[in-house]
């Protein structure tokens, strides 16, 4: 059984994330989508809401499950679920500069490898933070995030953020 972890804040999940998970599912028998805390980012959606949106966005894909691992090291999560690799998408050289030290640190800590997949150019401009900003000011994010996420964002801003 070849298993990987797709880690992230997923605050909220975007079409770029969905694409990476779908592609990881073609390379591995099981994909564990792990919602982890990023100490450098203030959250918008509470973790249970991020999980709900992820589950609804990914549907019932065989071999894909969504888990929450608050306050843990990614390498400990990988060890616990029996993953042999971490999979992450890269939109640009800026992403690579951000991801490379984490990949090296994770390999230093546990030997786990990180597999990078090139982000689909259709979503090269899509990030959770930009989508939130556009949506907060009334812009249309249809097609950049799953419809459930677009609706959850609208609802959030309607309720005062
Ligand atoms: O979606 P993000 O915010 O870019 O994801 C970053 C994340 C959550 C994958 C990263 O911050 C992480 O792995 N956090 C868990 C804690 C940890 O293991 N930190 C050391 C990684 S080198």
PDB file of C-alpha atoms and ligand atoms in Angstrom:
ATOM      1  CA  UNK A   1       0.000   0.000   0.000  1.00  0.00           C
ATOM      2  CA  UNK A   2       1.593   3.282  -1.110  1.00  0.00           C
ATOM      3  CA  UNK A   3       0.212   6.171   0.907  1.00  0.00           C
ATOM      4  CA  UNK A   4       0.947   9.897   0.792  1.00  0.00           C
ATOM      5  CA  UNK A   5      -0.078  12.936   2.803  1.00  0.00           C
ATOM      6  CA  UNK A   6      -1.263  16.168   1.185  1.00  0.00           C
ATOM      7  CA  UNK A   7      -0.827  18.657   4.036  1.00  0.00           C
ATOM      8  CA  UNK A   8      -2.039  22.225   4.216  1.00  0.00           C
ATOM      9  CA  UNK A   9      -4.022  24.851   6.036  1.00  0.00           C
ATOM     10  CA  UNK A  10      -6.873  24.535   3.521  1.00  0.00           C
ATOM     11  CA  UNK A  11      -8.352  27.805   4.756  1.00  0.00           C
ATOM     12  CA  UNK A  12     -10.300  27.302   2.529  1.00  0.00           C
ATOM     13  CA  UNK A  13      -9.688  24.578  -0.062  1.00  0.00           C
ATOM     14  CA  UNK A  14      -9.264  25.894  -3.626  1.00  0.00           C
ATOM     15  CA  UNK A  15      -9.510  24.246  -7.050  1.00  0.00           C
ATOM     16  CA  UNK A  16      -5.702  24.198  -7.052  1.00  0.00           C
ATOM     17  CA  UNK A  17      -5.759  21.999  -3.949  1.00  0.00           C
ATOM     18  CA  UNK A  18      -8.443  19.733  -5.428  1.00  0.00           C
ATOM     19  CA  UNK A  19      -6.329  19.302  -8.568  1.00  0.00           C
ATOM     20  CA  UNK A  20      -3.234  18.322  -6.559  1.00  0.00           C
ATOM     21  CA  UNK A  21      -5.191  15.789  -4.465  1.00  0.00           C
ATOM     22  CA  UNK A  22      -6.725  14.248  -7.602  1.00  0.00           C
ATOM     23  CA  UNK A  23      -3.319  13.907  -9.210  1.00  0.00           C
ATOM     24  CA  UNK A  24      -1.775  12.487  -6.017  1.00  0.00           C
ATOM     25  CA  UNK A  25      -4.570   9.870  -6.019  1.00  0.00           C
ATOM     26  CA  UNK A  26      -3.326   8.665  -9.422  1.00  0.00           C
ATOM     27  CA  UNK A  27       0.189   8.164  -8.038  1.00  0.00           C
ATOM     28  CA  UNK A  28      -0.628   6.612  -4.643  1.00  0.00           C
ATOM     29  CA  UNK A  29      -3.056   3.963  -3.381  1.00  0.00           C
ATOM     30  CA  UNK A  30      -4.228   6.271  -0.608  1.00  0.00           C
ATOM     31  CA  UNK A  31      -4.104  10.028  -0.113  1.00  0.00           C
ATOM     32  CA  UNK A  32      -4.466  11.429   3.386  1.00  0.00           C
ATOM     33  CA  UNK A  33      -5.471  15.074   3.168  1.00  0.00           C
ATOM     34  CA  UNK A  34      -4.218  16.478   6.477  1.00  0.00           C
ATOM     35  CA  UNK A  35      -5.441  19.810   7.812  1.00  0.00           C
ATOM     36  CA  UNK A  36      -2.525  21.155   9.835  1.00  0.00           C
ATOM     37  CA  UNK A  37      -1.972  24.311  11.777  1.00  0.00           C
ATOM     38  CA  UNK A  38       0.340  26.846  10.139  1.00  0.00           C
ATOM     39  CA  UNK A  39       1.657  29.063  12.966  1.00  0.00           C
ATOM     40  CA  UNK A  40       2.372  31.840  10.455  1.00  0.00           C
ATOM     41  CA  UNK A  41      -1.241  32.161   9.329  1.00  0.00           C
ATOM     42  CA  UNK A  42      -4.249  33.510  11.180  1.00  0.00           C
ATOM     43  CA  UNK A  43      -7.192  31.281  10.380  1.00  0.00           C
ATOM     44  CA  UNK A  44     -10.410  32.449   8.735  1.00  0.00           C
ATOM     45  CA  UNK A  45     -12.484  29.281   8.908  1.00  0.00           C
ATOM     46  CA  UNK A  46     -12.469  27.111  12.035  1.00  0.00           C
ATOM     47  CA  UNK A  47     -10.897  23.709  11.403  1.00  0.00           C
ATOM     48  CA  UNK A  48     -14.188  21.710  11.490  1.00  0.00           C
ATOM     49  CA  UNK A  49     -15.542  24.016   8.747  1.00  0.00           C
ATOM     50  CA  UNK A  50     -12.370  23.559   6.661  1.00  0.00           C
ATOM     51  CA  UNK A  51     -12.807  19.800   7.011  1.00  0.00           C
ATOM     52  CA  UNK A  52     -16.457  19.935   5.968  1.00  0.00           C
ATOM     53  CA  UNK A  53     -15.622  22.042   2.923  1.00  0.00           C
ATOM     54  CA  UNK A  54     -12.769  19.693   1.982  1.00  0.00           C
ATOM     55  CA  UNK A  55     -14.970  16.608   2.310  1.00  0.00           C
ATOM     56  CA  UNK A  56     -17.763  18.154   0.259  1.00  0.00           C
ATOM     57  CA  UNK A  57     -15.289  19.396  -2.365  1.00  0.00           C
ATOM     58  CA  UNK A  58     -13.505  16.069  -2.737  1.00  0.00           C
ATOM     59  CA  UNK A  59     -16.669  13.970  -2.576  1.00  0.00           C
ATOM     60  CA  UNK A  60     -16.414  10.244  -2.037  1.00  0.00           C
ATOM     61  CA  UNK A  61     -13.265   9.613  -4.018  1.00  0.00           C
ATOM     62  CA  UNK A  62     -11.977   6.124  -3.296  1.00  0.00           C
ATOM     63  CA  UNK A  63      -8.566   6.196  -1.659  1.00  0.00           C
ATOM     64  CA  UNK A  64      -8.890   9.758  -0.377  1.00  0.00           C
ATOM     65  CA  UNK A  65      -9.575  10.671   3.252  1.00  0.00           C
ATOM     66  CA  UNK A  66      -9.523  13.956   5.125  1.00  0.00           C
ATOM     67  CA  UNK A  67      -8.085  14.188   8.634  1.00  0.00           C
ATOM     68  CA  UNK A  68      -7.261  16.920  11.104  1.00  0.00           C
ATOM     69  CA  UNK A  69      -3.958  16.955  12.934  1.00  0.00           C
ATOM     70  CA  UNK A  70      -3.862  20.099  15.011  1.00  0.00           C
ATOM     71  CA  UNK A  71      -0.629  21.058  16.727  1.00  0.00           C
ATOM     72  CA  UNK A  72       1.496  18.229  15.338  1.00  0.00           C
ATOM     73  CA  UNK A  73       4.604  17.976  13.230  1.00  0.00           C
ATOM     74  CA  UNK A  74       3.864  16.849   9.700  1.00  0.00           C
ATOM     75  CA  UNK A  75       6.477  14.088  10.013  1.00  0.00           C
ATOM     76  CA  UNK A  76       4.653  12.661  13.040  1.00  0.00           C
ATOM     77  CA  UNK A  77       1.410  12.628  11.077  1.00  0.00           C
ATOM     78  CA  UNK A  78       3.158  10.834   8.194  1.00  0.00           C
ATOM     79  CA  UNK A  79       4.599   8.255  10.556  1.00  0.00           C
ATOM     80  CA  UNK A  80       1.229   7.697  12.244  1.00  0.00           C
ATOM     81  CA  UNK A  81      -0.681   7.127   9.023  1.00  0.00           C
ATOM     82  CA  UNK A  82       2.139   5.148   7.403  1.00  0.00           C
ATOM     83  CA  UNK A  83       2.818   7.565   4.548  1.00  0.00           C
ATOM     84  CA  UNK A  84       5.972   7.252   2.472  1.00  0.00           C
ATOM     85  CA  UNK A  85       5.734  10.687   0.870  1.00  0.00           C
ATOM     86  CA  UNK A  86       4.336  14.179   1.159  1.00  0.00           C
ATOM     87  CA  UNK A  87       2.759  15.610  -2.006  1.00  0.00           C
ATOM     88  CA  UNK A  88       2.553  19.346  -2.637  1.00  0.00           C
ATOM     89  CA  UNK A  89       1.704  21.483  -5.647  1.00  0.00           C
ATOM     90  CA  UNK A  90       4.007  24.202  -6.963  1.00  0.00           C
ATOM     91  CA  UNK A  91       2.539  27.175  -8.790  1.00  0.00           C
ATOM     92  CA  UNK A  92       5.771  29.106  -9.185  1.00  0.00           C
ATOM     93  CA  UNK A  93       9.362  29.610  -8.125  1.00  0.00           C
ATOM     94  CA  UNK A  94       8.055  31.516  -5.126  1.00  0.00           C
ATOM     95  CA  UNK A  95       6.197  28.414  -3.999  1.00  0.00           C
ATOM     96  CA  UNK A  96       9.369  26.386  -4.496  1.00  0.00           C
ATOM     97  CA  UNK A  97      11.349  28.806  -2.315  1.00  0.00           C
ATOM     98  CA  UNK A  98       8.690  28.448   0.403  1.00  0.00           C
ATOM     99  CA  UNK A  99       8.379  24.665   0.114  1.00  0.00           C
ATOM    100  CA  UNK A 100      12.014  23.634  -0.288  1.00  0.00           C
ATOM    101  CA  UNK A 101      13.169  24.346   3.298  1.00  0.00           C
ATOM    102  CA  UNK A 102      10.105  22.534   4.659  1.00  0.00           C
ATOM    103  CA  UNK A 103      10.768  19.535   2.413  1.00  0.00           C
ATOM    104  CA  UNK A 104      14.414  19.447   3.505  1.00  0.00           C
ATOM    105  CA  UNK A 105      13.500  19.863   7.173  1.00  0.00           C
ATOM    106  CA  UNK A 106      10.955  17.055   6.971  1.00  0.00           C
ATOM    107  CA  UNK A 107      13.529  14.780   5.312  1.00  0.00           C
ATOM    108  CA  UNK A 108      16.072  15.753   7.965  1.00  0.00           C
ATOM    109  CA  UNK A 109      13.597  14.891  10.741  1.00  0.00           C
ATOM    110  CA  UNK A 110      12.337  11.567   9.443  1.00  0.00           C
ATOM    111  CA  UNK A 111      13.704  10.737   6.008  1.00  0.00           C
ATOM    112  CA  UNK A 112      10.333  11.331   4.363  1.00  0.00           C
ATOM    113  CA  UNK A 113      10.456  12.516   0.753  1.00  0.00           C
ATOM    114  CA  UNK A 114       8.372  15.340  -0.689  1.00  0.00           C
ATOM    115  CA  UNK A 115       6.979  14.942  -4.201  1.00  0.00           C
ATOM    116  CA  UNK A 116       6.201  18.202  -5.995  1.00  0.00           C
ATOM    117  CA  UNK A 117       3.605  18.316  -8.738  1.00  0.00           C
ATOM    118  CA  UNK A 118       3.490  21.316 -11.062  1.00  0.00           C
ATOM    119  CA  UNK A 119       0.289  23.242 -10.421  1.00  0.00           C
ATOM    120  CA  UNK A 120      -2.176  23.351 -13.297  1.00  0.00           C
ATOM    121  CA  UNK A 121      -1.641  26.749 -14.999  1.00  0.00           C
ATOM    122  CA  UNK A 122      -5.428  27.301 -14.891  1.00  0.00           C
ATOM    123  CA  UNK A 123      -4.999  27.806 -11.140  1.00  0.00           C
ATOM    124  CA  UNK A 124      -1.593  29.503 -11.134  1.00  0.00           C
ATOM    125  CA  UNK A 125      -3.099  32.689  -9.685  1.00  0.00           C
ATOM    126  CA  UNK A 126      -5.297  30.939  -7.132  1.00  0.00           C
ATOM    127  CA  UNK A 127      -4.454  30.948  -3.423  1.00  0.00           C
ATOM    128  CA  UNK A 128      -6.673  30.703  -0.367  1.00  0.00           C
ATOM    129  CA  UNK A 129      -5.668  34.199   0.746  1.00  0.00           C
ATOM    130  CA  UNK A 130      -6.300  35.893  -2.629  1.00  0.00           C
ATOM    131  CA  UNK A 131      -9.619  34.126  -3.027  1.00  0.00           C
ATOM    132  CA  UNK A 132     -10.682  35.336   0.425  1.00  0.00           C
ATOM    133  CA  UNK A 133      -9.687  38.904  -0.377  1.00  0.00           C
ATOM    134  CA  UNK A 134     -11.486  38.942  -3.742  1.00  0.00           C
ATOM    135  CA  UNK A 135     -14.596  37.386  -2.277  1.00  0.00           C
ATOM    136  CA  UNK A 136     -14.604  39.705   0.776  1.00  0.00           C
ATOM    137  CA  UNK A 137     -14.799  42.720  -1.544  1.00  0.00           C
ATOM    138  CA  UNK A 138     -17.630  41.213  -3.578  1.00  0.00           C
ATOM    139  CA  UNK A 139     -15.618  39.676  -6.432  1.00  0.00           C
ATOM    140  CA  UNK A 140     -16.730  36.474  -8.104  1.00  0.00           C
ATOM    141  CA  UNK A 141     -14.555  33.452  -7.262  1.00  0.00           C
ATOM    142  CA  UNK A 142     -16.635  30.928  -9.197  1.00  0.00           C
ATOM    143  CA  UNK A 143     -14.371  28.308 -10.780  1.00  0.00           C
ATOM    144  CA  UNK A 144     -11.437  29.186  -8.519  1.00  0.00           C
ATOM    145  CA  UNK A 145     -12.892  27.344  -5.541  1.00  0.00           C
ATOM    146  CA  UNK A 146     -15.536  24.591  -5.323  1.00  0.00           C
ATOM    147  CA  UNK A 147     -19.072  26.036  -5.286  1.00  0.00           C
ATOM    148  CA  UNK A 148     -19.585  25.029  -1.644  1.00  0.00           C
ATOM    149  CA  UNK A 149     -16.548  27.132  -0.718  1.00  0.00           C
ATOM    150  CA  UNK A 150     -17.726  30.108  -2.762  1.00  0.00           C
ATOM    151  CA  UNK A 151     -21.076  29.941  -0.947  1.00  0.00           C
ATOM    152  CA  UNK A 152     -19.426  29.526   2.475  1.00  0.00           C
ATOM    153  CA  UNK A 153     -17.271  32.597   1.800  1.00  0.00           C
ATOM    154  CA  UNK A 154     -20.308  34.688   0.815  1.00  0.00           C
ATOM    155  CA  UNK A 155     -22.069  33.569   3.943  1.00  0.00           C
ATOM    156  CA  UNK A 156     -19.060  34.419   6.057  1.00  0.00           C
ATOM    157  CA  UNK A 157     -18.769  37.980   4.770  1.00  0.00           C
ATOM    158  CA  UNK A 158     -22.556  38.432   5.006  1.00  0.00           C
ATOM    159  CA  UNK A 159     -22.260  37.536   8.699  1.00  0.00           C
ATOM    160  CA  UNK A 160     -19.571  40.149   9.240  1.00  0.00           C
ATOM    161  CA  UNK A 161     -16.426  38.070   8.480  1.00  0.00           C
TER     162      UNK A 161
HETATM  163  O1  LIG B   1      -1.169  25.412   3.282  1.00  0.00           O
HETATM  164  P1  LIG B   1       0.072  25.871   4.001  1.00  0.00           P
HETATM  165  O2  LIG B   1      -0.285  26.897   5.063  1.00  0.00           O
HETATM  166  O3  LIG B   1       1.150  26.338   3.078  1.00  0.00           O
HETATM  167  O4  LIG B   1       0.631  24.554   4.759  1.00  0.00           O
HETATM  168  C1  LIG B   1       1.781  24.624   5.559  1.00  0.00           C
HETATM  169  C2  LIG B   1       1.819  23.396   6.472  1.00  0.00           C
HETATM  170  C3  LIG B   1       0.567  23.371   7.334  1.00  0.00           C
HETATM  171  C4  LIG B   1       1.867  22.127   5.617  1.00  0.00           C
HETATM  172  C5  LIG B   1       3.105  23.493   7.346  1.00  0.00           C
HETATM  173  O5  LIG B   1       3.077  24.683   8.080  1.00  0.00           O
HETATM  174  C6  LIG B   1       3.253  22.299   8.279  1.00  0.00           C
HETATM  175  O6  LIG B   1       3.699  21.246   7.877  1.00  0.00           O
HETATM  176  N1  LIG B   1       2.815  22.476   9.551  1.00  0.00           N
HETATM  177  C7  LIG B   1       2.853  21.419  10.550  1.00  0.00           C
HETATM  178  C8  LIG B   1       3.973  21.674  11.585  1.00  0.00           C
HETATM  179  C9  LIG B   1       5.318  21.212  11.040  1.00  0.00           C
HETATM  180  O7  LIG B   1       5.539  20.044  10.770  1.00  0.00           O
HETATM  181  N2  LIG B   1       6.205  22.181  10.847  1.00  0.00           N
HETATM  182  C10 LIG B   1       7.528  21.935  10.323  1.00  0.00           C
HETATM  183  C11 LIG B   1       7.486  21.759   8.820  1.00  0.00           C
HETATM  184  S1  LIG B   1       9.089  21.972   8.205  1.00  0.00           S
END
